[in-house]
């Protein structure tokens, strides 16, 4: 008698389910082929729609897991109202026990920077492929109510960097992009330089492939506005985030950017929760028109 076929690589283990605004927060674990380890992601599914749901990916910042956004942002109210599914992946591989992976909060575990590492030591850090290629297929294979071909992307800090760079490299895959306090010019800030030198080595041309300020200069056909909110009291603004550099690059490239400097706001989820409804409405108009 033939042995039973093994389960597919994308088989999901459901970890939790909670009802919210008529829909459900769901959390899953699966084995990632791109990262070589188990990964978790969170999903908010609004109440069953008449047609397939568009997907809005959220990329979190340094030290976060897939849960921070789902628990703290309050995004589900607006997502339910607009009929948009939210997907929040983790921020790095976990459990691989690579030497040095947990030595600092801004590199390694919880700090994947949404790139594909080329340094052999960090070869499993391929969050770019995970977000752009693997996760959408996992969703398509397991959730018939999702339309993963109708997707947008946004994020915060390191995740804002990830959202902007992924969008600018894949404008055919995403309808729109927005960001909260993104690391907008990582080749010129300490966080980015630390991550890129370790993940990518010393070849600066490889760094440039993951820098939104440089990538936007190559995009002279952008028509969908980019929305960025940045707190003026964010302690990381001047040294790490460099929103002004991205603004100048967008102007030079003719790329439509709405940069909203928000007086008195910092880098926290309190800031994100304040303006999250605006971002979901921004994406909904493009997700529903396509």
Tab-separated table of C-alpha atoms in Angstrom:
chain	number	residue	atom	x	y	z
A	1	UNK	CA	0.000	0.000	0.000
A	2	UNK	CA	1.415	3.367	-1.036
A	3	UNK	CA	2.438	5.748	1.704
A	4	UNK	CA	0.245	8.761	2.255
A	5	UNK	CA	1.418	11.857	0.409
A	6	UNK	CA	3.121	14.408	2.664
A	7	UNK	CA	1.203	17.581	3.412
A	8	UNK	CA	1.936	20.523	1.109
A	9	UNK	CA	4.741	22.846	2.160
A	10	UNK	CA	2.223	25.634	2.684
A	11	UNK	CA	0.079	23.645	5.121
A	12	UNK	CA	-1.133	26.017	7.812
A	13	UNK	CA	-1.477	25.512	11.537
A	14	UNK	CA	-4.054	27.883	13.000
A	15	UNK	CA	-2.825	29.356	16.270
A	16	UNK	CA	-5.720	31.631	17.202
A	17	UNK	CA	-9.021	33.132	16.065
A	18	UNK	CA	-10.818	36.135	17.569
A	19	UNK	CA	-13.862	37.998	16.317
A	20	UNK	CA	-13.564	41.758	15.770
A	21	UNK	CA	-15.822	44.234	13.957
A	22	UNK	CA	-17.785	41.356	12.450
A	23	UNK	CA	-14.674	39.729	10.972
A	24	UNK	CA	-11.906	37.646	12.501
A	25	UNK	CA	-8.284	38.009	13.505
A	26	UNK	CA	-6.531	34.785	12.567
A	27	UNK	CA	-2.965	33.720	13.278
A	28	UNK	CA	-1.129	30.920	11.484
A	29	UNK	CA	2.177	29.088	11.438
A	30	UNK	CA	3.663	27.422	8.361
A	31	UNK	CA	6.996	26.131	7.157
A	32	UNK	CA	8.659	28.733	4.947
A	33	UNK	CA	10.648	27.480	1.994
A	34	UNK	CA	12.146	30.930	1.412
A	35	UNK	CA	13.426	31.306	4.980
A	36	UNK	CA	14.021	27.688	5.963
A	37	UNK	CA	12.118	27.880	9.231
A	38	UNK	CA	8.565	28.010	10.597
A	39	UNK	CA	6.965	31.437	10.205
A	40	UNK	CA	3.859	33.001	11.675
A	41	UNK	CA	1.580	35.595	10.115
A	42	UNK	CA	-1.592	37.342	11.187
A	43	UNK	CA	-4.644	37.900	9.006
A	44	UNK	CA	-7.758	39.994	9.522
A	45	UNK	CA	-10.656	38.777	7.422
A	46	UNK	CA	-13.669	41.095	7.290
A	47	UNK	CA	-17.123	39.509	7.283
A	48	UNK	CA	-17.687	37.312	4.238
A	49	UNK	CA	-18.081	39.551	1.187
A	50	UNK	CA	-20.080	39.118	-1.983
A	51	UNK	CA	-16.834	39.115	-3.972
A	52	UNK	CA	-13.206	38.319	-3.248
A	53	UNK	CA	-11.387	40.530	-0.779
A	54	UNK	CA	-8.428	42.678	-1.807
A	55	UNK	CA	-5.326	42.281	0.354
A	56	UNK	CA	-3.415	44.979	2.223
A	57	UNK	CA	-0.016	43.851	3.532
A	58	UNK	CA	1.422	45.485	6.653
A	59	UNK	CA	5.172	45.318	7.313
A	60	UNK	CA	6.221	45.999	10.897
A	61	UNK	CA	9.308	47.664	12.304
A	62	UNK	CA	12.333	46.628	14.321
A	63	UNK	CA	11.744	44.139	17.179
A	64	UNK	CA	8.118	43.500	16.146
A	65	UNK	CA	6.387	40.211	15.397
A	66	UNK	CA	3.284	39.689	13.278
A	67	UNK	CA	1.144	40.477	16.330
A	68	UNK	CA	2.097	44.064	17.209
A	69	UNK	CA	0.085	45.686	14.431
A	70	UNK	CA	-2.957	43.453	14.881
A	71	UNK	CA	-3.099	44.142	18.631
A	72	UNK	CA	-2.120	47.832	18.759
A	73	UNK	CA	-3.110	49.658	15.573
A	74	UNK	CA	-6.908	49.472	15.616
A	75	UNK	CA	-6.786	48.995	11.851
A	76	UNK	CA	-9.531	46.380	11.806
A	77	UNK	CA	-12.382	48.903	12.129
A	78	UNK	CA	-11.495	50.678	8.885
A	79	UNK	CA	-10.511	47.438	7.137
A	80	UNK	CA	-13.925	45.963	7.966
A	81	UNK	CA	-15.699	49.104	6.760
A	82	UNK	CA	-13.815	49.100	3.446
A	83	UNK	CA	-13.912	45.333	2.946
A	84	UNK	CA	-10.132	44.904	2.850
A	85	UNK	CA	-8.186	41.958	4.312
A	86	UNK	CA	-5.088	42.784	6.381
A	87	UNK	CA	-2.015	40.546	6.317
A	88	UNK	CA	0.861	41.050	8.757
A	89	UNK	CA	3.943	38.821	8.432
A	90	UNK	CA	6.712	38.511	10.996
A	91	UNK	CA	9.823	40.675	10.606
A	92	UNK	CA	12.535	38.017	10.222
A	93	UNK	CA	13.290	34.303	10.371
A	94	UNK	CA	13.320	32.902	13.904
A	95	UNK	CA	14.769	29.871	15.644
A	96	UNK	CA	17.716	29.319	13.309
A	97	UNK	CA	20.298	29.974	16.035
A	98	UNK	CA	22.731	31.780	13.786
A	99	UNK	CA	25.614	33.175	15.810
A	100	UNK	CA	24.903	36.795	16.677
A	101	UNK	CA	21.285	36.766	15.495
A	102	UNK	CA	19.958	38.096	18.812
A	103	UNK	CA	22.922	40.182	19.970
A	104	UNK	CA	21.269	43.525	19.164
A	105	UNK	CA	17.720	44.751	18.705
A	106	UNK	CA	18.363	46.425	15.348
A	107	UNK	CA	19.893	43.470	13.484
A	108	UNK	CA	19.142	39.776	13.053
A	109	UNK	CA	16.017	38.427	14.742
A	110	UNK	CA	13.190	40.932	14.442
A	111	UNK	CA	15.209	42.995	11.979
A	112	UNK	CA	15.037	41.364	8.565
A	113	UNK	CA	14.893	44.666	6.625
A	114	UNK	CA	12.771	43.043	3.885
A	115	UNK	CA	15.743	42.211	1.681
A	116	UNK	CA	17.390	39.050	0.348
A	117	UNK	CA	20.707	38.640	2.164
A	118	UNK	CA	23.698	37.682	0.036
A	119	UNK	CA	26.139	37.106	2.910
A	120	UNK	CA	26.313	33.321	3.367
A	121	UNK	CA	26.021	33.573	7.144
A	122	UNK	CA	22.639	35.291	6.819
A	123	UNK	CA	21.406	33.326	3.801
A	124	UNK	CA	18.055	32.568	5.457
A	125	UNK	CA	17.255	36.268	5.805
A	126	UNK	CA	15.199	36.490	2.608
A	127	UNK	CA	12.214	38.509	3.767
A	128	UNK	CA	11.906	40.160	0.359
A	129	UNK	CA	11.176	36.830	-1.322
A	130	UNK	CA	8.949	35.790	1.566
A	131	UNK	CA	6.748	38.889	1.338
A	132	UNK	CA	6.710	39.298	-2.443
A	133	UNK	CA	6.573	35.660	-3.568
A	134	UNK	CA	5.959	33.046	-0.891
A	135	UNK	CA	3.346	34.628	1.365
A	136	UNK	CA	0.971	35.611	-1.477
A	137	UNK	CA	1.068	32.007	-2.732
A	138	UNK	CA	0.360	30.669	0.769
A	139	UNK	CA	-2.650	32.977	0.949
A	140	UNK	CA	-3.893	32.037	-2.516
A	141	UNK	CA	-3.565	28.332	-1.785
A	142	UNK	CA	-5.423	28.507	1.525
A	143	UNK	CA	-7.994	31.318	1.359
A	144	UNK	CA	-10.351	31.246	-1.582
A	145	UNK	CA	-12.017	34.447	-0.338
A	146	UNK	CA	-8.840	36.474	-0.991
A	147	UNK	CA	-7.880	38.096	-4.278
A	148	UNK	CA	-4.093	38.281	-3.874
A	149	UNK	CA	-3.723	39.754	-7.364
A	150	UNK	CA	-5.397	42.896	-6.014
A	151	UNK	CA	-2.967	43.993	-3.307
A	152	UNK	CA	-1.401	47.046	-1.707
A	153	UNK	CA	1.331	47.421	0.897
A	154	UNK	CA	2.210	49.671	3.846
A	155	UNK	CA	4.343	49.629	6.967
A	156	UNK	CA	6.130	51.422	9.787
A	157	UNK	CA	9.791	52.372	10.248
A	158	UNK	CA	11.799	49.361	8.977
A	159	UNK	CA	8.486	48.121	7.584
A	160	UNK	CA	7.861	51.476	5.917
A	161	UNK	CA	11.235	51.008	4.230
A	162	UNK	CA	10.137	47.516	3.217
A	163	UNK	CA	6.796	48.699	1.854
A	164	UNK	CA	8.298	51.526	-0.185
A	165	UNK	CA	11.130	49.467	-1.667
A	166	UNK	CA	8.955	46.453	-2.432
A	167	UNK	CA	6.379	48.670	-4.106
A	168	UNK	CA	8.923	50.617	-6.138
A	169	UNK	CA	10.479	47.358	-7.376
A	170	UNK	CA	7.078	45.757	-8.103
A	171	UNK	CA	4.618	48.424	-9.206
A	172	UNK	CA	2.924	45.739	-11.318
A	173	UNK	CA	2.098	43.694	-8.201
A	174	UNK	CA	0.747	46.394	-5.865
A	175	UNK	CA	-1.953	49.011	-6.422
A	176	UNK	CA	-0.608	51.513	-3.887
A	177	UNK	CA	1.851	52.124	-1.044
A	178	UNK	CA	1.996	54.150	2.146
A	179	UNK	CA	4.245	54.359	5.176
A	180	UNK	CA	4.499	55.618	8.728
A	181	UNK	CA	7.901	57.074	9.641
A	182	UNK	CA	9.819	54.938	7.112
A	183	UNK	CA	13.575	54.426	7.095
A	184	UNK	CA	13.533	56.251	3.786
A	185	UNK	CA	17.236	56.456	2.900
A	186	UNK	CA	18.894	53.507	4.678
A	187	UNK	CA	22.262	53.710	2.929
A	188	UNK	CA	22.734	57.035	4.745
A	189	UNK	CA	21.623	56.082	8.260
A	190	UNK	CA	23.166	53.921	11.018
A	191	UNK	CA	20.354	51.326	11.062
A	192	UNK	CA	20.573	50.786	7.329
A	193	UNK	CA	24.357	50.776	7.173
A	194	UNK	CA	24.573	48.168	9.931
A	195	UNK	CA	21.966	45.935	8.311
A	196	UNK	CA	23.166	46.275	4.730
A	197	UNK	CA	26.876	45.770	5.511
A	198	UNK	CA	26.076	42.531	7.339
A	199	UNK	CA	23.320	41.166	5.093
A	200	UNK	CA	24.671	42.368	1.743
A	201	UNK	CA	28.409	42.914	2.214
A	202	UNK	CA	30.403	45.904	1.015
A	203	UNK	CA	29.088	46.240	-2.547
A	204	UNK	CA	27.186	49.525	-2.413
A	205	UNK	CA	25.321	48.848	-5.663
A	206	UNK	CA	23.517	46.013	-3.862
A	207	UNK	CA	22.580	48.377	-1.055
A	208	UNK	CA	21.005	50.762	-3.546
A	209	UNK	CA	18.502	48.085	-4.590
A	210	UNK	CA	16.888	48.411	-1.148
A	211	UNK	CA	16.857	52.174	-0.704
A	212	UNK	CA	13.569	53.948	-1.466
A	213	UNK	CA	15.242	57.329	-2.004
A	214	UNK	CA	17.410	55.874	-4.761
A	215	UNK	CA	14.759	53.549	-6.214
A	216	UNK	CA	12.183	56.303	-6.670
A	217	UNK	CA	14.626	58.183	-8.888
A	218	UNK	CA	14.362	55.295	-11.365
A	219	UNK	CA	10.550	55.376	-11.377
A	220	UNK	CA	9.521	58.111	-13.784
A	221	UNK	CA	6.086	56.691	-14.558
A	222	UNK	CA	4.501	56.631	-11.091
A	223	UNK	CA	0.969	58.009	-11.097
A	224	UNK	CA	-0.454	56.641	-7.829
A	225	UNK	CA	0.260	58.987	-4.916
A	226	UNK	CA	2.575	57.708	-2.176
A	227	UNK	CA	1.280	58.590	1.300
A	228	UNK	CA	3.773	59.059	4.151
A	229	UNK	CA	2.991	60.220	7.676
A	230	UNK	CA	5.904	61.338	9.837
A	231	UNK	CA	5.753	62.567	13.431
A	232	UNK	CA	7.665	65.797	13.979
A	233	UNK	CA	8.596	64.706	17.520
A	234	UNK	CA	9.963	61.359	16.343
A	235	UNK	CA	13.383	61.018	18.003
A	236	UNK	CA	14.660	58.986	15.046
A	237	UNK	CA	13.687	61.481	12.325
A	238	UNK	CA	16.933	63.400	11.847
A	239	UNK	CA	19.448	60.549	12.129
A	240	UNK	CA	17.639	57.394	10.978
A	241	UNK	CA	14.502	58.144	8.936
A	242	UNK	CA	15.553	60.986	6.626
A	243	UNK	CA	12.101	61.793	5.234
A	244	UNK	CA	13.412	64.965	3.624
A	245	UNK	CA	15.795	63.014	1.407
A	246	UNK	CA	12.923	60.886	0.105
A	247	UNK	CA	10.797	63.995	-0.459
A	248	UNK	CA	13.556	65.621	-2.535
A	249	UNK	CA	14.024	62.443	-4.577
A	250	UNK	CA	10.301	62.232	-5.302
A	251	UNK	CA	10.266	65.839	-6.475
A	252	UNK	CA	13.263	65.236	-8.743
A	253	UNK	CA	11.615	62.136	-10.236
A	254	UNK	CA	8.181	63.690	-10.566
A	255	UNK	CA	6.781	60.999	-8.283
A	256	UNK	CA	3.544	62.012	-6.529
A	257	UNK	CA	4.184	62.092	-2.765
A	258	UNK	CA	1.934	63.254	0.049
A	259	UNK	CA	4.288	63.711	3.020
A	260	UNK	CA	2.361	64.772	6.107
A	261	UNK	CA	4.543	66.049	8.932
A	262	UNK	CA	2.453	65.562	12.079
A	263	UNK	CA	3.232	68.030	14.905
A	264	UNK	CA	3.755	66.505	18.338
A	265	UNK	CA	3.667	62.847	17.251
A	266	UNK	CA	6.447	60.354	17.956
A	267	UNK	CA	7.470	56.964	16.525
A	268	UNK	CA	4.985	54.829	18.456
A	269	UNK	CA	1.834	52.856	17.758
A	270	UNK	CA	-0.109	55.769	19.296
A	271	UNK	CA	0.975	57.737	16.223
A	272	UNK	CA	0.089	54.858	13.905
A	273	UNK	CA	-3.343	54.343	15.474
A	274	UNK	CA	-4.129	58.049	15.074
A	275	UNK	CA	-3.740	58.037	11.287
A	276	UNK	CA	-4.333	54.388	10.356
A	277	UNK	CA	-7.851	55.030	9.051
A	278	UNK	CA	-6.485	57.563	6.545
A	279	UNK	CA	-4.024	54.999	5.222
A	280	UNK	CA	-6.599	52.255	4.825
A	281	UNK	CA	-8.928	54.671	3.025
A	282	UNK	CA	-6.005	55.668	0.776
A	283	UNK	CA	-5.407	52.058	-0.222
A	284	UNK	CA	-9.092	51.147	-0.480
A	285	UNK	CA	-9.685	53.693	-3.247
A	286	UNK	CA	-7.024	52.031	-5.426
A	287	UNK	CA	-7.842	48.452	-4.428
A	288	UNK	CA	-11.517	48.956	-5.243
A	289	UNK	CA	-10.866	50.759	-8.548
A	290	UNK	CA	-8.658	48.002	-9.934
